[in-house]
JSON list of C-alpha atoms in Angstrom, two decimals:
[
{"chain": "A", "resi": 1, "resn": "PHE", "atom": "CA", "xyz": [-119.92, 87.29, 49.81]},
{"chain": "A", "resi": 2, "resn": "SER", "atom": "CA", "xyz": [-117.48, 87.25, 52.73]},
{"chain": "A", "resi": 3, "resn": "ALA", "atom": "CA", "xyz": [-114.22, 85.63, 51.49]},
{"chain": "A", "resi": 4, "resn": "TRP", "atom": "CA", "xyz": [-112.55, 82.87, 49.42]},
{"chain": "A", "resi": 5, "resn": "ASN", "atom": "CA", "xyz": [-111.44, 79.56, 50.90]},
{"chain": "A", "resi": 6, "resn": "THR", "atom": "CA", "xyz": [-109.52, 76.52, 49.69]},
{"chain": "A", "resi": 7, "resn": "ALA", "atom": "CA", "xyz": [-112.19, 74.21, 51.18]},
{"chain": "A", "resi": 8, "resn": "ALA", "atom": "CA", "xyz": [-115.86, 74.29, 50.17]},
{"chain": "A", "resi": 9, "resn": "ASP", "atom": "CA", "xyz": [-116.93, 74.09, 53.81]},
{"chain": "A", "resi": 10, "resn": "GLY", "atom": "CA", "xyz": [-114.71, 77.05, 54.82]},
{"chain": "A", "resi": 11, "resn": "SER", "atom": "CA", "xyz": [-112.29, 74.93, 56.87]},
{"chain": "A", "resi": 12, "resn": "GLY", "atom": "CA", "xyz": [-109.28, 75.56, 54.55]},
{"chain": "A", "resi": 13, "resn": "THR", "atom": "CA", "xyz": [-107.11, 78.62, 54.03]},
{"chain": "A", "resi": 14, "resn": "ALA", "atom": "CA", "xyz": [-109.13, 81.84, 53.81]},
{"chain": "A", "resi": 15, "resn": "TYR", "atom": "CA", "xyz": [-108.38, 84.65, 51.35]},
{"chain": "A", "resi": 16, "resn": "ALA", "atom": "CA", "xyz": [-109.97, 88.09, 51.54]},
{"chain": "A", "resi": 17, "resn": "GLY", "atom": "CA", "xyz": [-112.06, 89.18, 48.59]},
{"chain": "A", "resi": 18, "resn": "GLY", "atom": "CA", "xyz": [-110.54, 91.84, 46.33]},
{"chain": "A", "resi": 19, "resn": "ALA", "atom": "CA", "xyz": [-106.94, 91.12, 47.38]},
{"chain": "A", "resi": 20, "resn": "SER", "atom": "CA", "xyz": [-104.15, 89.76, 45.14]},
{"chain": "A", "resi": 21, "resn": "TYR", "atom": "CA", "xyz": [-102.27, 86.58, 46.05]},
{"chain": "A", "resi": 22, "resn": "PRO", "atom": "CA", "xyz": [-99.34, 85.01, 44.20]},
{"chain": "A", "resi": 23, "resn": "PHE", "atom": "CA", "xyz": [-99.93, 81.27, 43.76]},
{"chain": "A", "resi": 24, "resn": "SER", "atom": "CA", "xyz": [-97.12, 78.95, 42.58]},
{"chain": "A", "resi": 25, "resn": "ALA", "atom": "CA", "xyz": [-99.59, 76.25, 41.53]},
{"chain": "A", "resi": 26, "resn": "ALA", "atom": "CA", "xyz": [-103.23, 75.96, 40.55]},
{"chain": "A", "resi": 27, "resn": "VAL", "atom": "CA", "xyz": [-105.53, 76.51, 43.52]},
{"chain": "A", "resi": 28, "resn": "THR", "atom": "CA", "xyz": [-109.26, 75.97, 43.64]},
{"chain": "A", "resi": 29, "resn": "LEU", "atom": "CA", "xyz": [-111.03, 78.64, 45.65]},
{"chain": "A", "resi": 30, "resn": "TYR", "atom": "CA", "xyz": [-114.59, 78.47, 46.91]},
{"chain": "A", "resi": 31, "resn": "ALA", "atom": "CA", "xyz": [-116.70, 81.55, 47.52]},
{"chain": "A", "resi": 32, "resn": "GLN", "atom": "CA", "xyz": [-117.83, 81.84, 51.15]},
{"chain": "A", "resi": 33, "resn": "TRP", "atom": "CA", "xyz": [-121.13, 83.52, 51.86]},
{"chain": "A", "resi": 34, "resn": "THR", "atom": "CA", "xyz": [-122.56, 84.89, 55.08]},
{"chain": "A", "resi": 35, "resn": "ALA", "atom": "CA", "xyz": [-126.33, 84.69, 55.18]},
{"chain": "A", "resi": 36, "resn": "GLY", "atom": "CA", "xyz": [-128.10, 87.78, 56.44]},
{"chain": "A", "resi": 37, "resn": "PRO", "atom": "CA", "xyz": [-131.47, 87.91, 58.14]},
{"chain": "A", "resi": 38, "resn": "LEU", "atom": "CA", "xyz": [-134.59, 87.43, 56.02]},
{"chain": "A", "resi": 39, "resn": "VAL", "atom": "CA", "xyz": [-136.62, 90.52, 55.14]},
{"chain": "A", "resi": 40, "resn": "SER", "atom": "CA", "xyz": [-139.56, 90.93, 57.52]},
{"chain": "A", "resi": 41, "resn": "VAL", "atom": "CA", "xyz": [-142.84, 92.61, 56.58]},
{"chain": "A", "resi": 42, "resn": "LEU", "atom": "CA", "xyz": [-144.93, 94.06, 59.41]},
{"chain": "A", "resi": 43, "resn": "THR", "atom": "CA", "xyz": [-148.51, 95.15, 58.64]},
{"chain": "A", "resi": 44, "resn": "TYR", "atom": "CA", "xyz": [-150.85, 96.93, 61.05]},
{"chain": "A", "resi": 45, "resn": "THR", "atom": "CA", "xyz": [-154.29, 95.27, 60.99]},
{"chain": "A", "resi": 46, "resn": "GLY", "atom": "CA", "xyz": [-156.04, 96.90, 63.96]},
{"chain": "A", "resi": 47, "resn": "PRO", "atom": "CA", "xyz": [-158.63, 99.66, 64.14]},
{"chain": "A", "resi": 48, "resn": "THR", "atom": "CA", "xyz": [-157.99, 103.17, 62.85]},
{"chain": "A", "resi": 49, "resn": "THR", "atom": "CA", "xyz": [-161.05, 104.77, 64.47]},
{"chain": "A", "resi": 50, "resn": "ALA", "atom": "CA", "xyz": [-162.45, 104.61, 67.99]},
{"chain": "A", "resi": 51, "resn": "ALA", "atom": "CA", "xyz": [-164.68, 106.43, 70.44]},
{"chain": "A", "resi": 52, "resn": "PRO", "atom": "CA", "xyz": [-162.99, 108.19, 73.36]},
{"chain": "A", "resi": 53, "resn": "GLY", "atom": "CA", "xyz": [-162.09, 105.71, 76.11]},
{"chain": "A", "resi": 54, "resn": "ALA", "atom": "CA", "xyz": [-163.29, 102.72, 74.09]},
{"chain": "A", "resi": 55, "resn": "SER", "atom": "CA", "xyz": [-161.73, 99.30, 74.54]},
{"chain": "A", "resi": 56, "resn": "ILE", "atom": "CA", "xyz": [-159.73, 98.48, 71.37]},
{"chain": "A", "resi": 57, "resn": "THR", "atom": "CA", "xyz": [-157.42, 95.72, 70.18]},
{"chain": "A", "resi": 58, "resn": "LEU", "atom": "CA", "xyz": [-154.30, 96.80, 68.29]},
{"chain": "A", "resi": 59, "resn": "SER", "atom": "CA", "xyz": [-153.03, 94.05, 65.99]},
{"chain": "A", "resi": 60, "resn": "ALA", "atom": "CA", "xyz": [-150.36, 93.41, 63.38]},
{"chain": "A", "resi": 61, "resn": "THR", "atom": "CA", "xyz": [-149.12, 90.60, 61.16]},
{"chain": "A", "resi": 62, "resn": "LEU", "atom": "CA", "xyz": [-145.45, 89.66, 60.74]},
{"chain": "A", "resi": 63, "resn": "LYS", "atom": "CA", "xyz": [-144.44, 87.76, 57.60]},
{"chain": "A", "resi": 64, "resn": "THR", "atom": "CA", "xyz": [-141.40, 87.13, 55.44]},
{"chain": "A", "resi": 65, "resn": "ALA", "atom": "CA", "xyz": [-141.12, 88.95, 52.11]},
{"chain": "A", "resi": 66, "resn": "ALA", "atom": "CA", "xyz": [-142.31, 85.68, 50.53]},
{"chain": "A", "resi": 67, "resn": "GLY", "atom": "CA", "xyz": [-145.49, 85.79, 52.65]},
{"chain": "A", "resi": 68, "resn": "ALA", "atom": "CA", "xyz": [-144.68, 83.09, 55.19]},
{"chain": "A", "resi": 69, "resn": "SER", "atom": "CA", "xyz": [-145.97, 83.77, 58.72]},
{"chain": "A", "resi": 70, "resn": "ILE", "atom": "CA", "xyz": [-143.33, 84.44, 61.37]},
{"chain": "A", "resi": 71, "resn": "SER", "atom": "CA", "xyz": [-144.40, 83.03, 64.73]},
{"chain": "A", "resi": 72, "resn": "ASN", "atom": "CA", "xyz": [-143.15, 83.36, 68.30]},
{"chain": "A", "resi": 73, "resn": "ARG", "atom": "CA", "xyz": [-141.68, 86.85, 67.85]},
{"chain": "A", "resi": 74, "resn": "THR", "atom": "CA", "xyz": [-142.31, 89.91, 70.05]},
{"chain": "A", "resi": 75, "resn": "ILE", "atom": "CA", "xyz": [-144.13, 92.87, 68.51]},
{"chain": "A", "resi": 76, "resn": "SER", "atom": "CA", "xyz": [-144.40, 96.20, 70.35]},
{"chain": "A", "resi": 77, "resn": "PHE", "atom": "CA", "xyz": [-147.30, 98.62, 69.90]},
{"chain": "A", "resi": 78, "resn": "THR", "atom": "CA", "xyz": [-147.10, 102.26, 70.99]},
{"chain": "A", "resi": 79, "resn": "LEU", "atom": "CA", "xyz": [-150.20, 104.46, 71.29]},
{"chain": "A", "resi": 80, "resn": "ASN", "atom": "CA", "xyz": [-150.33, 107.80, 73.06]},
{"chain": "A", "resi": 81, "resn": "GLY", "atom": "CA", "xyz": [-146.97, 107.23, 74.76]},
{"chain": "A", "resi": 82, "resn": "ALA", "atom": "CA", "xyz": [-147.82, 103.79, 76.16]},
{"chain": "A", "resi": 83, "resn": "THR", "atom": "CA", "xyz": [-146.08, 100.70, 74.79]},
{"chain": "A", "resi": 84, "resn": "LYS", "atom": "CA", "xyz": [-147.47, 97.18, 75.04]},
{"chain": "A", "resi": 85, "resn": "SER", "atom": "CA", "xyz": [-146.00, 93.98, 73.60]},
{"chain": "A", "resi": 86, "resn": "ALA", "atom": "CA", "xyz": [-147.38, 90.68, 72.34]},
{"chain": "A", "resi": 87, "resn": "THR", "atom": "CA", "xyz": [-146.00, 87.52, 70.76]},
{"chain": "A", "resi": 88, "resn": "THR", "atom": "CA", "xyz": [-146.98, 86.48, 67.24]},
{"chain": "A", "resi": 89, "resn": "ASN", "atom": "CA", "xyz": [-149.07, 83.33, 66.93]},
{"chain": "A", "resi": 90, "resn": "SER", "atom": "CA", "xyz": [-148.71, 80.61, 64.26]},
{"chain": "A", "resi": 91, "resn": "SER", "atom": "CA", "xyz": [-150.32, 82.95, 61.71]},
{"chain": "A", "resi": 92, "resn": "GLY", "atom": "CA", "xyz": [-147.83, 85.72, 62.51]},
{"chain": "A", "resi": 93, "resn": "VAL", "atom": "CA", "xyz": [-150.48, 87.80, 64.28]},
{"chain": "A", "resi": 94, "resn": "ALA", "atom": "CA", "xyz": [-149.86, 89.70, 67.51]},
{"chain": "A", "resi": 95, "resn": "SER", "atom": "CA", "xyz": [-152.47, 91.77, 69.34]},
{"chain": "A", "resi": 96, "resn": "VAL", "atom": "CA", "xyz": [-152.85, 93.80, 72.52]},
{"chain": "A", "resi": 97, "resn": "LYS", "atom": "CA", "xyz": [-155.93, 95.12, 74.26]},
{"chain": "A", "resi": 98, "resn": "THR", "atom": "CA", "xyz": [-155.84, 98.75, 75.28]},
{"chain": "A", "resi": 99, "resn": "THR", "atom": "CA", "xyz": [-158.06, 101.80, 75.74]},
{"chain": "A", "resi": 100, "resn": "ALA", "atom": "CA", "xyz": [-158.45, 104.58, 73.20]},
{"chain": "A", "resi": 101, "resn": "PRO", "atom": "CA", "xyz": [-157.37, 108.01, 74.48]},
{"chain": "A", "resi": 102, "resn": "ALA", "atom": "CA", "xyz": [-160.12, 110.07, 76.11]},
{"chain": "A", "resi": 103, "resn": "LYS", "atom": "CA", "xyz": [-159.58, 113.18, 73.98]},
{"chain": "A", "resi": 104, "resn": "ALA", "atom": "CA", "xyz": [-161.07, 113.28, 70.49]},
{"chain": "A", "resi": 105, "resn": "GLU", "atom": "CA", "xyz": [-158.18, 113.80, 68.04]},
{"chain": "A", "resi": 106, "resn": "THR", "atom": "CA", "xyz": [-155.72, 111.76, 65.97]},
{"chain": "A", "resi": 107, "resn": "TYR", "atom": "CA", "xyz": [-152.97, 109.64, 67.53]},
{"chain": "A", "resi": 108, "resn": "PRO", "atom": "CA", "xyz": [-150.02, 107.88, 65.88]},
{"chain": "A", "resi": 109, "resn": "ILE", "atom": "CA", "xyz": [-149.71, 104.14, 66.37]},
{"chain": "A", "resi": 110, "resn": "THR", "atom": "CA", "xyz": [-146.23, 102.69, 65.93]},
{"chain": "A", "resi": 111, "resn": "VAL", "atom": "CA", "xyz": [-145.63, 98.98, 65.61]},
{"chain": "A", "resi": 112, "resn": "ALA", "atom": "CA", "xyz": [-142.16, 97.42, 65.71]},
{"chain": "A", "resi": 113, "resn": "PHE", "atom": "CA", "xyz": [-140.36, 94.11, 65.50]},
{"chain": "A", "resi": 114, "resn": "ALA", "atom": "CA", "xyz": [-136.77, 94.41, 66.80]},
{"chain": "A", "resi": 115, "resn": "GLY", "atom": "CA", "xyz": [-135.47, 91.66, 64.53]},
{"chain": "A", "resi": 116, "resn": "ASP", "atom": "CA", "xyz": [-133.28, 88.70, 65.39]},
{"chain": "A", "resi": 117, "resn": "ILE", "atom": "CA", "xyz": [-130.55, 86.61, 63.83]},
{"chain": "A", "resi": 118, "resn": "THR", "atom": "CA", "xyz": [-133.04, 85.03, 61.41]},
{"chain": "A", "resi": 119, "resn": "HIS", "atom": "CA", "xyz": [-135.41, 87.89, 60.57]},
{"chain": "A", "resi": 120, "resn": "ALA", "atom": "CA", "xyz": [-134.64, 91.57, 59.96]},
{"chain": "A", "resi": 121, "resn": "ALA", "atom": "CA", "xyz": [-136.20, 94.33, 62.05]},
{"chain": "A", "resi": 122, "resn": "ALA", "atom": "CA", "xyz": [-139.40, 95.86, 60.70]},
{"chain": "A", "resi": 123, "resn": "SER", "atom": "CA", "xyz": [-141.75, 98.65, 61.68]},
{"chain": "A", "resi": 124, "resn": "THR", "atom": "CA", "xyz": [-144.91, 100.30, 60.48]},
{"chain": "A", "resi": 125, "resn": "SER", "atom": "CA", "xyz": [-147.28, 103.01, 61.62]},
{"chain": "A", "resi": 126, "resn": "ALA", "atom": "CA", "xyz": [-150.93, 103.94, 61.46]},
{"chain": "A", "resi": 127, "resn": "THR", "atom": "CA", "xyz": [-153.18, 106.66, 62.79]},
{"chain": "A", "resi": 128, "resn": "LEU", "atom": "CA", "xyz": [-155.99, 106.19, 65.29]},
{"chain": "A", "resi": 129, "resn": "THR", "atom": "CA", "xyz": [-158.72, 108.80, 64.93]},
{"chain": "A", "resi": 130, "resn": "VAL", "atom": "CA", "xyz": [-160.64, 109.18, 68.17]},
{"chain": "A", "resi": 131, "resn": "SER", "atom": "CA", "xyz": [-163.97, 110.88, 67.62]},
{"chain": "A", "resi": 132, "resn": "ILE", "atom": "CA", "xyz": [-167.29, 111.24, 69.34]},
{"chain": "A", "resi": 133, "resn": "ALA", "atom": "CA", "xyz": [-170.17, 109.59, 67.53]},
{"chain": "A", "resi": 134, "resn": "THR", "atom": "CA", "xyz": [-172.82, 112.13, 66.66]},
{"chain": "A", "resi": 135, "resn": "SER", "atom": "CA", "xyz": [-176.42, 112.04, 65.51]},
{"chain": "A", "resi": 136, "resn": "LEU", "atom": "CA", "xyz": [-178.46, 114.69, 63.74]},
{"chain": "A", "resi": 137, "resn": "ILE", "atom": "CA", "xyz": [-182.21, 114.98, 64.31]},
{"chain": "A", "resi": 138, "resn": "TYR", "atom": "CA", "xyz": [-184.19, 117.24, 61.99]},
{"chain": "A", "resi": 139, "resn": "LEU", "atom": "CA", "xyz": [-186.64, 119.37, 64.00]},
{"chain": "A", "resi": 140, "resn": "GLY", "atom": "CA", "xyz": [-188.13, 121.61, 61.29]},
{"chain": "A", "resi": 141, "resn": "PRO", "atom": "CA", "xyz": [-191.30, 121.30, 59.23]},
{"chain": "A", "resi": 142, "resn": "THR", "atom": "CA", "xyz": [-191.64, 118.39, 56.84]},
{"chain": "A", "resi": 143, "resn": "ASN", "atom": "CA", "xyz": [-193.96, 120.21, 54.39]},
{"chain": "A", "resi": 144, "resn": "ALA", "atom": "CA", "xyz": [-194.89, 123.77, 53.49]},
{"chain": "A", "resi": 145, "resn": "ALA", "atom": "CA", "xyz": [-197.12, 125.66, 51.09]},
{"chain": "A", "resi": 146, "resn": "ALA", "atom": "CA", "xyz": [-195.53, 126.79, 47.84]},
{"chain": "A", "resi": 147, "resn": "GLY", "atom": "CA", "xyz": [-193.72, 130.10, 48.37]},
{"chain": "A", "resi": 148, "resn": "ALA", "atom": "CA", "xyz": [-194.07, 129.94, 52.17]},
{"chain": "A", "resi": 149, "resn": "SER", "atom": "CA", "xyz": [-191.15, 130.90, 54.38]},
{"chain": "A", "resi": 150, "resn": "ILE", "atom": "CA", "xyz": [-190.01, 128.12, 56.73]},
{"chain": "A", "resi": 151, "resn": "THR", "atom": "CA", "xyz": [-187.32, 127.74, 59.34]},
{"chain": "A", "resi": 152, "resn": "LEU", "atom": "CA", "xyz": [-185.15, 124.67, 59.11]},
{"chain": "A", "resi": 153, "resn": "SER", "atom": "CA", "xyz": [-183.67, 123.39, 62.37]},
{"chain": "A", "resi": 154, "resn": "ALA", "atom": "CA", "xyz": [-181.87, 120.34, 63.65]},
{"chain": "A", "resi": 155, "resn": "TRP", "atom": "CA", "xyz": [-180.27, 119.02, 66.82]},
{"chain": "A", "resi": 156, "resn": "LEU", "atom": "CA", "xyz": [-176.71, 117.67, 66.65]},
{"chain": "A", "resi": 157, "resn": "HIS", "atom": "CA", "xyz": [-175.78, 115.58, 69.66]},
{"chain": "A", "resi": 158, "resn": "THR", "atom": "CA", "xyz": [-173.45, 112.83, 70.84]},
{"chain": "A", "resi": 159, "resn": "GLY", "atom": "CA", "xyz": [-174.56, 109.28, 71.44]},
{"chain": "A", "resi": 160, "resn": "PHE", "atom": "CA", "xyz": [-175.01, 110.36, 75.06]},
{"chain": "A", "resi": 161, "resn": "LEU", "atom": "CA", "xyz": [-177.52, 113.08, 74.02]},
{"chain": "A", "resi": 162, "resn": "THR", "atom": "CA", "xyz": [-175.06, 115.84, 74.81]},
{"chain": "A", "resi": 163, "resn": "PRO", "atom": "CA", "xyz": [-175.50, 118.78, 72.41]},
{"chain": "A", "resi": 164, "resn": "VAL", "atom": "CA", "xyz": [-172.59, 119.38, 70.03]},
{"chain": "A", "resi": 165, "resn": "THR", "atom": "CA", "xyz": [-171.85, 123.07, 69.57]},
{"chain": "A", "resi": 166, "resn": "GLY", "atom": "CA", "xyz": [-169.66, 124.99, 67.15]},
{"chain": "A", "resi": 167, "resn": "LYS", "atom": "CA", "xyz": [-170.30, 122.67, 64.19]},
{"chain": "A", "resi": 168, "resn": "THR", "atom": "CA", "xyz": [-171.93, 123.57, 60.89]},
{"chain": "A", "resi": 169, "resn": "VAL", "atom": "CA", "xyz": [-175.04, 121.72, 59.74]},
{"chain": "A", "resi": 170, "resn": "THR", "atom": "CA", "xyz": [-175.88, 122.03, 56.05]},
{"chain": "A", "resi": 171, "resn": "PHE", "atom": "CA", "xyz": [-179.41, 121.51, 54.76]},
{"chain": "A", "resi": 172, "resn": "THR", "atom": "CA", "xyz": [-179.77, 120.40, 51.12]}
]
C-alpha cells in the first residue's frame, strides 16, 4: 500500500495513508499499491568436489518463488577470490567454466544475482572440496596357517602413483 486516491488509476487527488482528512461530502477513495520485485530463488547446481587443477563448470538456476525460470539475467560466481559471470538461459541456468584451485582443501563458492526492478536480489553458497584421488593396494599375504603371525601391508598412492604419507590405513 502506498496511498489513497480519488481516481482508481491514481490520476486524482492523493491522500497519504494513516492521515486524517476532513471531507465535507462523501468521497470515494481507491487504495494505491506499489508493486515490489518478485522473490527470486537462486540454487547452486554445480560440482562440490574436484581434483586439484581440474576443469570444472560452476552452475546455478534462477527461478521465481513460484518456480518459473528467470532468463536473461546475470549471475556471478566467486571461487577462490576470482569472480566470473554468466547470463541465465531460457531454463534459468547460468554456468561458467573455471579451474579448481591447485591446493587440496575446501573453498567457498558464492553465487549472486544483483536483482532488478522485476526480480529481487538473491544469493546462495556452496563448498568445493578439492582433494587428491587416492588408491590403496594391499601388499600383504592373502592366506596364512591358523595361528601364524603375518604382516599386513598396503600402498596408498595418488592417481599419479605418488605415495601418500601421514595417513592412517585400517585393516579389518
